mmCIF file of C-alpha atoms and ligand atoms in Angstrom:
data_model
loop_
_atom_site.group_PDB
_atom_site.id
_atom_site.type_symbol
_atom_site.label_atom_id
_atom_site.label_comp_id
_atom_site.label_asym_id
_atom_site.label_seq_id
_atom_site.Cartn_x
_atom_site.Cartn_y
_atom_site.Cartn_z
ATOM 1 C CA MET A 66 170.946 -12.920 196.715
ATOM 2 C CA ARG A 67 169.759 -12.019 193.251
ATOM 3 C CA VAL A 68 168.166 -14.646 191.028
ATOM 4 C CA PHE A 69 169.763 -16.179 187.970
ATOM 5 C CA ALA A 70 168.791 -17.270 184.476
ATOM 6 C CA CYS A 71 170.198 -20.225 182.531
ATOM 7 C CA PRO A 72 172.841 -18.867 180.110
ATOM 8 C CA LYS A 73 171.345 -20.978 177.301
ATOM 9 C CA CYS A 74 167.536 -21.065 177.646
ATOM 10 C CA ARG A 75 166.998 -18.246 180.210
ATOM 11 C CA ALA A 76 164.977 -20.470 182.558
ATOM 12 C CA TRP A 77 165.097 -19.571 186.251
ATOM 13 C CA VAL A 78 167.938 -21.475 187.932
ATOM 14 C CA GLU A 79 169.134 -21.287 191.505
ATOM 15 C CA PHE A 80 172.534 -20.042 192.580
ATOM 16 C CA GLU A 81 173.594 -23.555 193.662
ATOM 17 C CA ASP A 82 172.518 -25.341 190.451
ATOM 18 C CA ARG A 83 175.135 -27.021 188.264
ATOM 19 C CA VAL A 84 172.685 -28.061 185.579
ATOM 20 C CA CYS A 85 169.651 -26.278 184.145
ATOM 21 C CA LEU A 86 166.588 -28.426 184.811
ATOM 22 C CA ALA A 87 164.840 -26.947 181.767
ATOM 23 C CA CYS A 88 167.465 -27.598 179.061
ATOM 24 C CA ASP A 89 170.074 -29.889 180.733
ATOM 25 C CA THR A 90 172.926 -27.446 180.099
ATOM 26 C CA GLN A 91 175.827 -27.712 182.552
ATOM 27 C CA ILE A 92 176.223 -24.336 184.224
ATOM 28 C CA ALA A 93 178.693 -22.636 186.568
ATOM 29 C CA PHE A 94 178.838 -19.385 188.543
ATOM 30 C CA ASP A 95 181.461 -16.812 187.630
ATOM 31 C CA PRO A 96 181.955 -14.569 190.687
ATOM 32 C CA ASP A 97 183.911 -11.936 188.732
ATOM 33 C CA PHE A 98 180.822 -11.195 186.627
ATOM 34 C CA ASP A 99 178.193 -12.293 189.162
ATOM 35 C CA GLU A 100 176.651 -14.423 186.415
ATOM 36 C CA LEU A 101 175.961 -18.038 185.506
ATOM 37 C CA VAL A 102 177.906 -19.243 182.468
ATOM 38 C CA ARG A 103 177.999 -22.395 180.337
ATOM 39 C CA ALA A 104 180.284 -24.842 182.126
ATOM 40 C CA GLU A 105 181.841 -26.200 178.912
ATOM 41 C CA GLU A 106 183.292 -22.787 178.080
ATOM 42 C CA HIS A 107 185.182 -22.247 181.355
ATOM 43 C CA PRO A 108 187.729 -23.960 183.574
ATOM 44 C CA LEU A 109 185.739 -25.248 186.545
ATOM 45 C CA CYS A 110 186.554 -25.396 190.246
ATOM 46 C CA ARG A 111 188.505 -28.560 191.004
ATOM 47 C CA SER A 112 185.959 -29.394 193.747
ATOM 48 C CA ARG A 113 182.971 -29.517 191.381
ATOM 49 C CA ASP A 114 182.578 -33.303 191.531
ATOM 50 C CA ASP A 115 183.856 -33.792 195.069
ATOM 51 C CA ILE A 116 181.655 -31.331 196.969
ATOM 52 C CA GLY A 117 179.264 -30.117 194.277
ATOM 53 C CA CYS A 118 180.911 -26.717 193.931
ATOM 54 C CA SER A 119 179.191 -24.762 191.162
ATOM 55 C CA TRP A 120 181.816 -22.044 190.619
ATOM 56 C CA VAL A 121 184.348 -21.559 187.854
ATOM 57 C CA ALA A 122 188.004 -21.914 188.776
ATOM 58 C CA SER A 123 189.714 -18.778 190.022
ATOM 59 C CA PRO A 124 191.766 -17.016 187.310
ATOM 60 C CA ASP A 125 194.483 -16.570 189.961
ATOM 61 C CA PRO A 126 197.136 -19.305 189.438
ATOM 62 C CA ALA A 127 197.782 -19.287 193.201
ATOM 63 C CA ALA A 128 194.324 -20.857 193.674
ATOM 64 C CA GLN A 129 195.627 -24.015 191.943
ATOM 65 C CA GLY A 130 192.369 -24.801 190.178
ATOM 66 C CA ALA A 131 190.075 -24.048 193.114
ATOM 67 C CA CYS A 132 187.388 -21.370 192.891
ATOM 68 C CA ASP A 133 187.458 -18.118 194.862
ATOM 69 C CA SER A 134 185.366 -19.721 197.604
ATOM 70 C CA CYS A 135 186.937 -23.202 197.866
ATOM 71 C CA ARG A 136 190.460 -21.741 197.936
ATOM 72 C CA LEU A 137 189.606 -20.060 201.250
ATOM 73 C CA THR A 138 189.056 -23.448 202.933
ATOM 74 C CA THR A 139 192.457 -24.386 204.286
ATOM 75 C CA ASP A 140 191.352 -27.286 206.500
ATOM 76 C CA GLY A 141 188.580 -29.809 206.069
ATOM 77 C CA PRO A 142 187.477 -33.104 207.571
ATOM 78 C CA PRO A 143 189.279 -36.378 206.796
ATOM 79 C CA ALA A 144 188.428 -37.650 203.307
ATOM 80 C CA ASP A 145 187.443 -41.091 204.640
ATOM 81 C CA ASP A 146 184.629 -39.776 206.863
ATOM 82 C CA PRO A 147 181.420 -39.869 204.746
ATOM 83 C CA THR A 148 179.257 -38.149 207.398
ATOM 84 C CA ALA A 149 181.670 -35.249 207.761
ATOM 85 C CA HIS A 150 181.966 -35.059 203.976
ATOM 86 C CA SER A 151 178.219 -34.624 203.514
ATOM 87 C CA GLN A 152 178.263 -31.931 206.229
ATOM 88 C CA LEU A 153 181.155 -30.228 204.450
ATOM 89 C CA VAL A 154 179.100 -30.123 201.239
ATOM 90 C CA LEU A 155 176.315 -28.234 203.054
ATOM 91 C CA ALA A 156 178.735 -25.867 204.784
ATOM 92 C CA GLU A 157 180.416 -25.021 201.480
ATOM 93 C CA TYR A 158 177.008 -24.284 199.923
ATOM 94 C CA ALA A 159 176.418 -21.717 202.675
ATOM 95 C CA LYS A 160 179.954 -20.370 202.378
ATOM 96 C CA ARG A 161 179.574 -19.701 198.640
ATOM 97 C CA ARG A 162 176.471 -17.635 199.426
ATOM 98 C CA LEU A 163 178.477 -15.718 201.995
ATOM 99 C CA ILE A 164 181.448 -15.074 199.701
ATOM 100 C CA ARG A 165 179.235 -14.008 196.813
ATOM 101 C CA GLN A 166 177.497 -11.467 199.068
ATOM 102 C CA LEU A 167 180.777 -10.101 200.446
ATOM 103 C CA ARG A 168 181.987 -9.559 196.882
ATOM 104 C CA HIS A 169 178.669 -7.953 195.944
ATOM 105 C CA LEU A 170 179.143 -5.492 198.827
ATOM 106 C CA ALA A 171 182.771 -4.915 197.740
ATOM 107 C CA LEU A 172 184.051 -6.048 201.136
ATOM 108 C CA PRO A 173 187.664 -7.280 201.024
ATOM 109 C CA VAL A 174 187.994 -11.064 200.643
ATOM 110 C CA VAL A 175 191.728 -11.736 200.640
ATOM 111 C CA PRO A 176 192.918 -15.363 200.703
ATOM 112 C CA ARG A 177 195.227 -16.040 203.602
ATOM 113 C CA GLN A 178 198.945 -15.771 203.053
ATOM 114 C CA GLY A 179 201.180 -16.235 206.044
ATOM 115 C CA ASP A 180 199.557 -14.466 208.997
ATOM 116 C CA ASP A 181 197.248 -12.235 206.992
ATOM 117 C CA GLY A 182 193.998 -12.623 205.108
ATOM 118 C CA LEU A 183 190.998 -14.886 205.423
ATOM 119 C CA ALA A 184 190.845 -18.674 205.853
ATOM 120 C CA PHE A 185 188.155 -21.174 206.789
ATOM 121 C CA ARG A 186 188.686 -24.356 208.756
ATOM 122 C CA LEU A 187 185.623 -26.560 208.310
ATOM 123 C CA LEU A 188 186.147 -29.326 210.837
ATOM 124 C CA ALA A 189 184.270 -32.291 212.226
ATOM 125 C CA PRO A 190 184.607 -33.545 215.792
ATOM 126 C CA VAL A 191 186.964 -36.539 215.864
ATOM 127 C CA GLU A 192 186.725 -39.226 218.559
ATOM 128 C CA GLY A 193 184.932 -37.049 221.050
ATOM 129 C CA GLN A 194 187.246 -34.088 220.416
ATOM 130 C CA GLY A 195 184.873 -31.201 219.842
ATOM 131 C CA VAL A 196 185.357 -28.320 217.422
ATOM 132 C CA ILE A 197 184.707 -24.792 218.668
ATOM 133 C CA THR A 198 183.194 -22.455 216.107
ATOM 134 C CA GLY A 199 184.919 -19.104 216.212
ATOM 135 C CA HIS A 200 187.209 -16.522 214.659
ATOM 136 C CA ALA A 201 190.846 -15.679 215.419
ATOM 137 C CA ASP A 202 192.804 -13.108 213.383
ATOM 138 C CA GLY A 203 191.198 -13.947 210.046
ATOM 139 C CA VAL A 204 190.874 -17.695 210.578
ATOM 140 C CA ILE A 205 187.277 -18.849 210.872
ATOM 141 C CA THR A 206 186.659 -22.284 212.368
ATOM 142 C CA ILE A 207 183.306 -23.958 211.838
ATOM 143 C CA ASP A 208 182.026 -27.056 213.620
ATOM 144 C CA LEU A 209 180.620 -29.109 210.743
ATOM 145 C CA SER A 210 178.117 -30.880 212.999
ATOM 146 C CA GLU A 211 176.154 -27.601 212.743
ATOM 147 C CA SER A 212 175.253 -28.878 209.230
ATOM 148 C CA ASN A 213 173.356 -31.695 210.918
ATOM 149 C CA ASP A 214 169.741 -30.501 211.256
ATOM 150 C CA PRO A 215 168.668 -32.484 214.368
ATOM 151 C CA HIS A 216 171.906 -31.585 216.183
ATOM 152 C CA ARG A 217 171.727 -27.878 215.351
ATOM 153 C CA GLU A 218 168.018 -27.672 216.112
ATOM 154 C CA ALA A 219 168.507 -29.372 219.501
ATOM 155 C CA LEU A 220 171.216 -26.826 220.334
ATOM 156 C CA ARG A 221 168.986 -23.979 219.192
ATOM 157 C CA ILE A 222 166.195 -25.113 221.500
ATOM 158 C CA ARG A 223 168.523 -25.741 224.435
ATOM 159 C CA LEU A 224 170.077 -22.280 224.085
ATOM 160 C CA GLY A 225 166.673 -20.651 223.608
ATOM 161 C CA GLU A 226 167.649 -19.126 220.263
ATOM 162 C CA PRO A 227 164.990 -18.150 217.709
ATOM 163 C CA TYR A 228 167.294 -18.761 214.741
ATOM 164 C CA ARG A 229 170.319 -20.945 214.063
ATOM 165 C CA THR A 230 171.648 -21.828 210.597
ATOM 166 C CA MET A 231 175.002 -22.560 208.973
ATOM 167 C CA LEU A 232 174.748 -19.370 206.912
ATOM 168 C CA GLY A 233 173.967 -17.473 210.121
ATOM 169 C CA HIS A 234 177.107 -18.880 211.779
ATOM 170 C CA LEU A 235 179.231 -17.859 208.806
ATOM 171 C CA ARG A 236 177.751 -14.350 208.796
ATOM 172 C CA HIS A 237 178.439 -14.001 212.515
ATOM 173 C CA GLU A 238 182.054 -15.187 212.296
ATOM 174 C CA ILE A 239 182.801 -13.007 209.286
ATOM 175 C CA GLY A 240 181.482 -10.127 211.414
ATOM 176 C CA HIS A 241 184.419 -10.681 213.771
ATOM 177 C CA TYR A 242 186.778 -10.591 210.799
ATOM 178 C CA TYR A 243 185.344 -7.284 209.558
ATOM 179 C CA TRP A 244 185.491 -5.821 213.038
ATOM 180 C CA LEU A 245 189.237 -6.414 212.768
ATOM 181 C CA MET A 246 189.462 -5.083 209.208
ATOM 182 C CA LEU A 247 187.039 -2.154 209.292
ATOM 183 C CA VAL A 248 186.957 -1.102 212.956
ATOM 184 C CA GLU A 249 190.222 -1.966 214.650
ATOM 185 C CA ARG A 250 192.345 -1.354 211.548
ATOM 186 C CA GLY A 251 190.091 1.435 210.265
ATOM 187 C CA ASP A 252 190.772 5.134 210.488
ATOM 188 C CA GLY A 253 189.038 6.861 213.402
ATOM 189 C CA THR A 254 186.561 3.986 213.668
ATOM 190 C CA ILE A 255 187.272 2.555 217.120
ATOM 191 C CA ASP A 256 185.822 5.406 219.212
ATOM 192 C CA PRO A 257 182.422 5.503 217.498
ATOM 193 C CA PHE A 258 182.354 1.709 217.878
ATOM 194 C CA ARG A 259 183.044 1.869 221.627
ATOM 195 C CA GLU A 260 180.420 4.535 222.101
ATOM 196 C CA LEU A 261 177.723 2.309 220.664
ATOM 197 C CA PHE A 262 178.811 -1.229 221.489
ATOM 198 C CA GLY A 263 180.897 -0.696 224.628
ATOM 199 C CA ASP A 264 184.572 -1.133 225.426
ATOM 200 C CA GLU A 265 185.881 -4.345 223.891
ATOM 201 C CA ARG A 266 188.961 -4.282 226.161
ATOM 202 C CA GLN A 267 186.907 -5.760 229.021
ATOM 203 C CA ASP A 268 187.837 -9.339 229.886
ATOM 204 C CA TYR A 269 186.259 -11.638 227.313
ATOM 205 C CA GLY A 270 186.274 -14.789 229.448
ATOM 206 C CA ALA A 271 184.758 -13.023 232.444
ATOM 207 C CA ALA A 272 182.106 -11.448 230.217
ATOM 208 C CA LEU A 273 181.110 -14.854 228.800
ATOM 209 C CA GLN A 274 180.979 -16.339 232.275
ATOM 210 C CA ALA A 275 178.756 -13.518 233.505
ATOM 211 C CA HIS A 276 176.497 -14.094 230.491
ATOM 212 C CA TYR A 277 176.017 -17.785 231.183
ATOM 213 C CA GLY A 278 175.787 -17.131 234.935
ATOM 214 C CA ASP A 279 173.447 -14.256 235.733
ATOM 215 C CA GLY A 280 172.579 -13.388 232.155
ATOM 216 C CA PRO A 281 171.677 -9.889 230.987
ATOM 217 C CA GLY A 282 168.892 -7.812 232.516
ATOM 218 C CA GLU A 283 165.298 -7.998 231.315
ATOM 219 C CA ASP A 284 165.690 -4.999 229.036
ATOM 220 C CA TRP A 285 168.545 -6.504 226.989
ATOM 221 C CA ALA A 286 166.498 -6.327 223.770
ATOM 222 C CA ASP A 287 166.431 -2.504 223.940
ATOM 223 C CA GLN A 288 170.027 -2.388 222.761
ATOM 224 C CA HIS A 289 170.797 -5.880 221.411
ATOM 225 C CA ILE A 290 169.534 -7.820 218.396
ATOM 226 C CA SER A 291 169.977 -11.141 220.207
ATOM 227 C CA HIS A 292 170.553 -12.495 223.676
ATOM 228 C CA TYR A 293 174.018 -13.670 222.653
ATOM 229 C CA ALA A 294 174.925 -10.129 221.547
ATOM 230 C CA THR A 295 174.860 -9.087 225.219
ATOM 231 C CA THR A 296 177.934 -11.198 226.085
ATOM 232 C CA HIS A 297 180.632 -8.819 224.835
ATOM 233 C CA PRO A 298 180.998 -5.826 222.453
ATOM 234 C CA TRP A 299 182.720 -8.133 219.935
ATOM 235 C CA GLU A 300 179.770 -10.533 219.953
ATOM 236 C CA ASP A 301 177.364 -7.617 219.708
ATOM 237 C CA PHE A 302 179.165 -6.329 216.625
ATOM 238 C CA ALA A 303 179.288 -9.816 215.041
ATOM 239 C CA GLU A 304 175.567 -10.370 215.678
ATOM 240 C CA THR A 305 174.713 -6.924 214.295
ATOM 241 C CA PHE A 306 176.945 -7.515 211.272
ATOM 242 C CA ALA A 307 175.229 -10.858 210.591
ATOM 243 C CA HIS A 308 171.838 -9.130 210.705
ATOM 244 C CA PHE A 309 172.995 -6.476 208.311
ATOM 245 C CA LEU A 310 173.948 -9.272 205.877
ATOM 246 C CA HIS A 311 170.593 -11.034 206.427
ATOM 247 C CA ILE A 312 168.670 -7.856 205.692
ATOM 248 C CA ALA A 313 170.814 -6.822 202.718
ATOM 249 C CA ASP A 314 170.502 -10.285 201.155
ATOM 250 C CA VAL A 315 166.734 -10.584 201.514
ATOM 251 C CA LEU A 316 166.222 -7.038 200.205
ATOM 252 C CA GLU A 317 168.343 -7.951 197.178
ATOM 253 C CA THR A 318 166.226 -11.039 196.532
ATOM 254 C CA THR A 319 163.055 -9.022 197.008
ATOM 255 C CA ALA A 320 164.184 -6.454 194.468
ATOM 256 C CA THR A 321 165.308 -8.959 191.860
ATOM 257 C CA VAL A 322 162.234 -11.206 192.027
ATOM 258 C CA GLY A 323 160.071 -8.095 191.951
ATOM 259 C CA VAL A 324 158.266 -8.410 195.255
ATOM 260 C CA THR A 325 156.668 -5.246 196.592
ATOM 261 C CA VAL A 326 154.600 -5.173 199.761
ATOM 262 C CA ASP A 327 151.732 -2.758 199.188
ATOM 263 C CA GLY A 328 149.030 -3.279 201.747
ATOM 264 C CA PRO A 329 147.670 -4.851 203.769
ATOM 265 C CA HIS A 330 144.393 -5.387 201.890
ATOM 266 C CA GLY A 331 141.050 -6.623 203.148
ATOM 267 C CA VAL A 332 141.522 -5.186 206.605
ATOM 268 C CA PRO A 333 139.799 -2.150 208.083
ATOM 269 C CA GLU A 334 141.296 1.306 208.595
ATOM 270 C CA PRO A 335 143.643 2.488 209.925
ATOM 271 C CA LEU A 336 145.811 -0.545 209.084
ATOM 272 C CA ALA A 337 144.645 -0.955 205.480
ATOM 273 C CA GLY A 338 147.203 0.041 202.891
ATOM 274 C CA ARG A 339 149.662 1.393 205.441
ATOM 275 C CA ILE A 340 152.753 -0.574 204.376
ATOM 276 C CA LEU A 341 154.697 0.054 201.193
ATOM 277 C CA SER A 342 158.009 -1.783 200.959
ATOM 278 C CA THR A 343 160.282 -2.716 198.101
ATOM 279 C CA GLY A 344 163.671 -4.367 198.005
ATOM 280 C CA ALA A 345 166.981 -2.896 196.908
ATOM 281 C CA VAL A 346 169.839 -4.504 194.995
ATOM 282 C CA GLU A 347 172.343 -2.018 196.418
ATOM 283 C CA LEU A 348 172.011 -0.324 199.784
ATOM 284 C CA THR A 349 174.760 2.228 199.156
ATOM 285 C CA ASP A 350 172.454 5.127 198.339
ATOM 286 C CA LEU A 351 170.018 4.435 201.161
ATOM 287 C CA SER A 352 170.135 5.713 204.721
ATOM 288 C CA ILE A 353 169.613 3.150 207.473
ATOM 289 C CA THR A 354 166.141 4.606 208.038
ATOM 290 C CA GLU A 355 165.286 3.890 204.404
ATOM 291 C CA VAL A 356 166.833 0.410 204.572
ATOM 292 C CA LEU A 357 164.911 -0.500 207.722
ATOM 293 C CA GLY A 358 161.748 1.105 206.371
ATOM 294 C CA ARG A 359 161.887 -1.243 203.390
ATOM 295 C CA TRP A 360 162.855 -4.150 205.598
ATOM 296 C CA HIS A 361 159.963 -3.622 208.014
ATOM 297 C CA GLY A 362 157.226 -4.299 205.464
ATOM 298 C CA ILE A 363 159.104 -7.131 203.774
ATOM 299 C CA ALA A 364 159.845 -8.860 207.103
ATOM 300 C CA MET A 365 156.220 -8.494 208.269
ATOM 301 C CA ALA A 366 154.985 -9.988 205.002
ATOM 302 C CA LEU A 367 157.544 -12.820 205.012
ATOM 303 C CA ASN A 368 156.663 -13.726 208.595
ATOM 304 C CA ALA A 369 152.970 -13.769 207.708
ATOM 305 C CA MET A 370 153.771 -16.082 204.764
ATOM 306 C CA THR A 371 155.907 -18.554 206.706
ATOM 307 C CA ARG A 372 153.215 -18.665 209.415
ATOM 308 C CA SER A 373 150.706 -19.477 206.655
ATOM 309 C CA MET A 374 152.836 -22.542 205.925
ATOM 310 C CA GLY A 375 152.818 -23.551 209.584
ATOM 311 C CA ARG A 376 156.409 -22.513 210.107
ATOM 312 C CA GLN A 377 157.970 -20.138 212.554
ATOM 313 C CA ASP A 378 158.716 -16.541 211.619
ATOM 314 C CA LEU A 379 161.323 -16.230 208.896
ATOM 315 C CA TYR A 380 162.776 -13.238 210.737
ATOM 316 C CA PRO A 381 162.110 -13.805 214.464
ATOM 317 C CA PHE A 382 163.769 -10.601 215.697
ATOM 318 C CA VAL A 383 162.776 -7.101 216.717
ATOM 319 C CA ILE A 384 164.793 -4.094 215.615
ATOM 320 C CA THR A 385 164.538 -1.470 218.357
ATOM 321 C CA PRO A 386 165.852 2.102 217.930
ATOM 322 C CA GLY A 387 168.962 1.072 219.922
ATOM 323 C CA VAL A 388 169.614 -1.831 217.558
ATOM 324 C CA ALA A 389 168.936 0.398 214.539
ATOM 325 C CA ARG A 390 171.761 2.718 215.642
ATOM 326 C CA LYS A 391 174.151 -0.236 215.722
ATOM 327 C CA LEU A 392 172.945 -1.401 212.312
ATOM 328 C CA GLU A 393 173.562 2.120 211.063
ATOM 329 C CA HIS A 394 177.159 1.863 212.273
ATOM 330 C CA VAL A 395 177.648 -1.362 210.274
ATOM 331 C CA HIS A 396 175.803 0.064 207.262
ATOM 332 C CA GLU A 397 178.121 3.091 207.200
ATOM 333 C CA LEU A 398 181.238 0.899 207.445
ATOM 334 C CA VAL A 399 180.031 -1.330 204.612
ATOM 335 C CA ARG A 400 178.755 1.382 202.330
ATOM 336 C CA ALA A 401 182.011 3.311 202.587
ATOM 337 C CA ARG A 402 183.631 0.193 201.079
ATOM 338 C CA THR A 403 180.945 -0.307 198.438
ATOM 339 C CA ALA A 404 181.087 3.355 197.423
ATOM 340 C CA ALA A 405 184.908 3.361 197.268
ATOM 341 C CA ALA A 406 184.856 0.335 194.940
ATOM 342 C CA ALA A 407 182.186 1.724 192.585
HETATM 343 ZN ZN1 ZN B 662 168.545 -23.876 180.415
HETATM 344 ZN ZN1 ZN B 663 184.797 -24.275 194.430
HETATM 345 ZN ZN1 ZN B 664 181.262 -14.611 217.989
#
C-alpha cells in the first residue's frame, strides 16, 4: 500500500483514517483516483457510520450507496450480535486493503450478478454452527472469528503456522478466485500451471486427508511456500498468489515511504554493504528475479527490525528457487493484466 496525505493540510494519514488527526478534516478514500478526498465534497459509503468504512460511495447506481468494497459483501452477521459486528469491522478493514490492491494491479473486481462475479460472505458462527472459510465459484466465505486475536493465534499455534492474519486469509481466498479467472478461464494458461503446480484434477478430499494424515515429505519447502500449499495444486496456487500480494504490497509501501536498504553497515567484510534493495510502486516492468532481488533485502531488514522490537519475523518464509518459479507464474499472470490496462 502507498501512503496518503490529508487533502487539506497534507499531513500523513493512514489508508483507514476517516479524519485527519492534524487538522480535523473529515476524509474519505476514492478508489477510482486512488486518493484521499475531503468527505464533505463527496457522497460517502452508506456503511461509514455502521462499520467505519472510509470510502466514497460507488458512482455505480447498482451499488445503492455502498462503496466498491462494501457492495461486494453480500452476507454478514446478524445486526444484533455486537461481538460479530466488531469482528466484521476488522474484516472489512482488511478487505478494503485487498480490494484497493487488486484495483491497483488492474485485476478484475466484478461485483456478483447471478452466478458470475465476486462476492464475500463474512459470517460468524451461530449457536455452535461453524463457518468454513473458503472459495466457491467467485463466492468467498470468511469465518469472522478469525478477527478475534486470541482465537486466531491459538489456531495458528495449533496448526504450526508461522503467519495467520485476516488479510492473509483474504489474499489466499482471492487467489482461488483468480485461479478460476486467469488460469482456468485463461487462454493457454492451464498447461503451464499444471507443469509447475501439479494436476488439479486429483481428488481434493483425498489430497486434504493425506495432508492431515501422513503430511508431506521433509523436503516440502523446496517447492512450496507453506506447509498448507502442499495439500493440493489449488491450495499451492492460492498460497503463492497470497505471497505475491504480500510482496507487491510491501514493496509498494517501501517505495512510497522512501525506504532503501543499503548495507549492512558496521559489520566486517564480506557481508558489509552487500545488500541494496529498493521498493517498487509497480511491478509490471520488473522480472521476477528483479522483484525478488528487491524483496530479499527489504525482507531481511524488516525481519531484523521486528526482532529488534521483540517480535517474530515480519516475513517468516523462505523463497526457494522452486517457489520463485511459481511466483514467476503468478507475476506473469498479474502483469499481463496490469500491462493490458495501462
Ligand atoms: Zn489534515
Ligand atoms: Zn464501504
Ligand atoms: Zn484455499
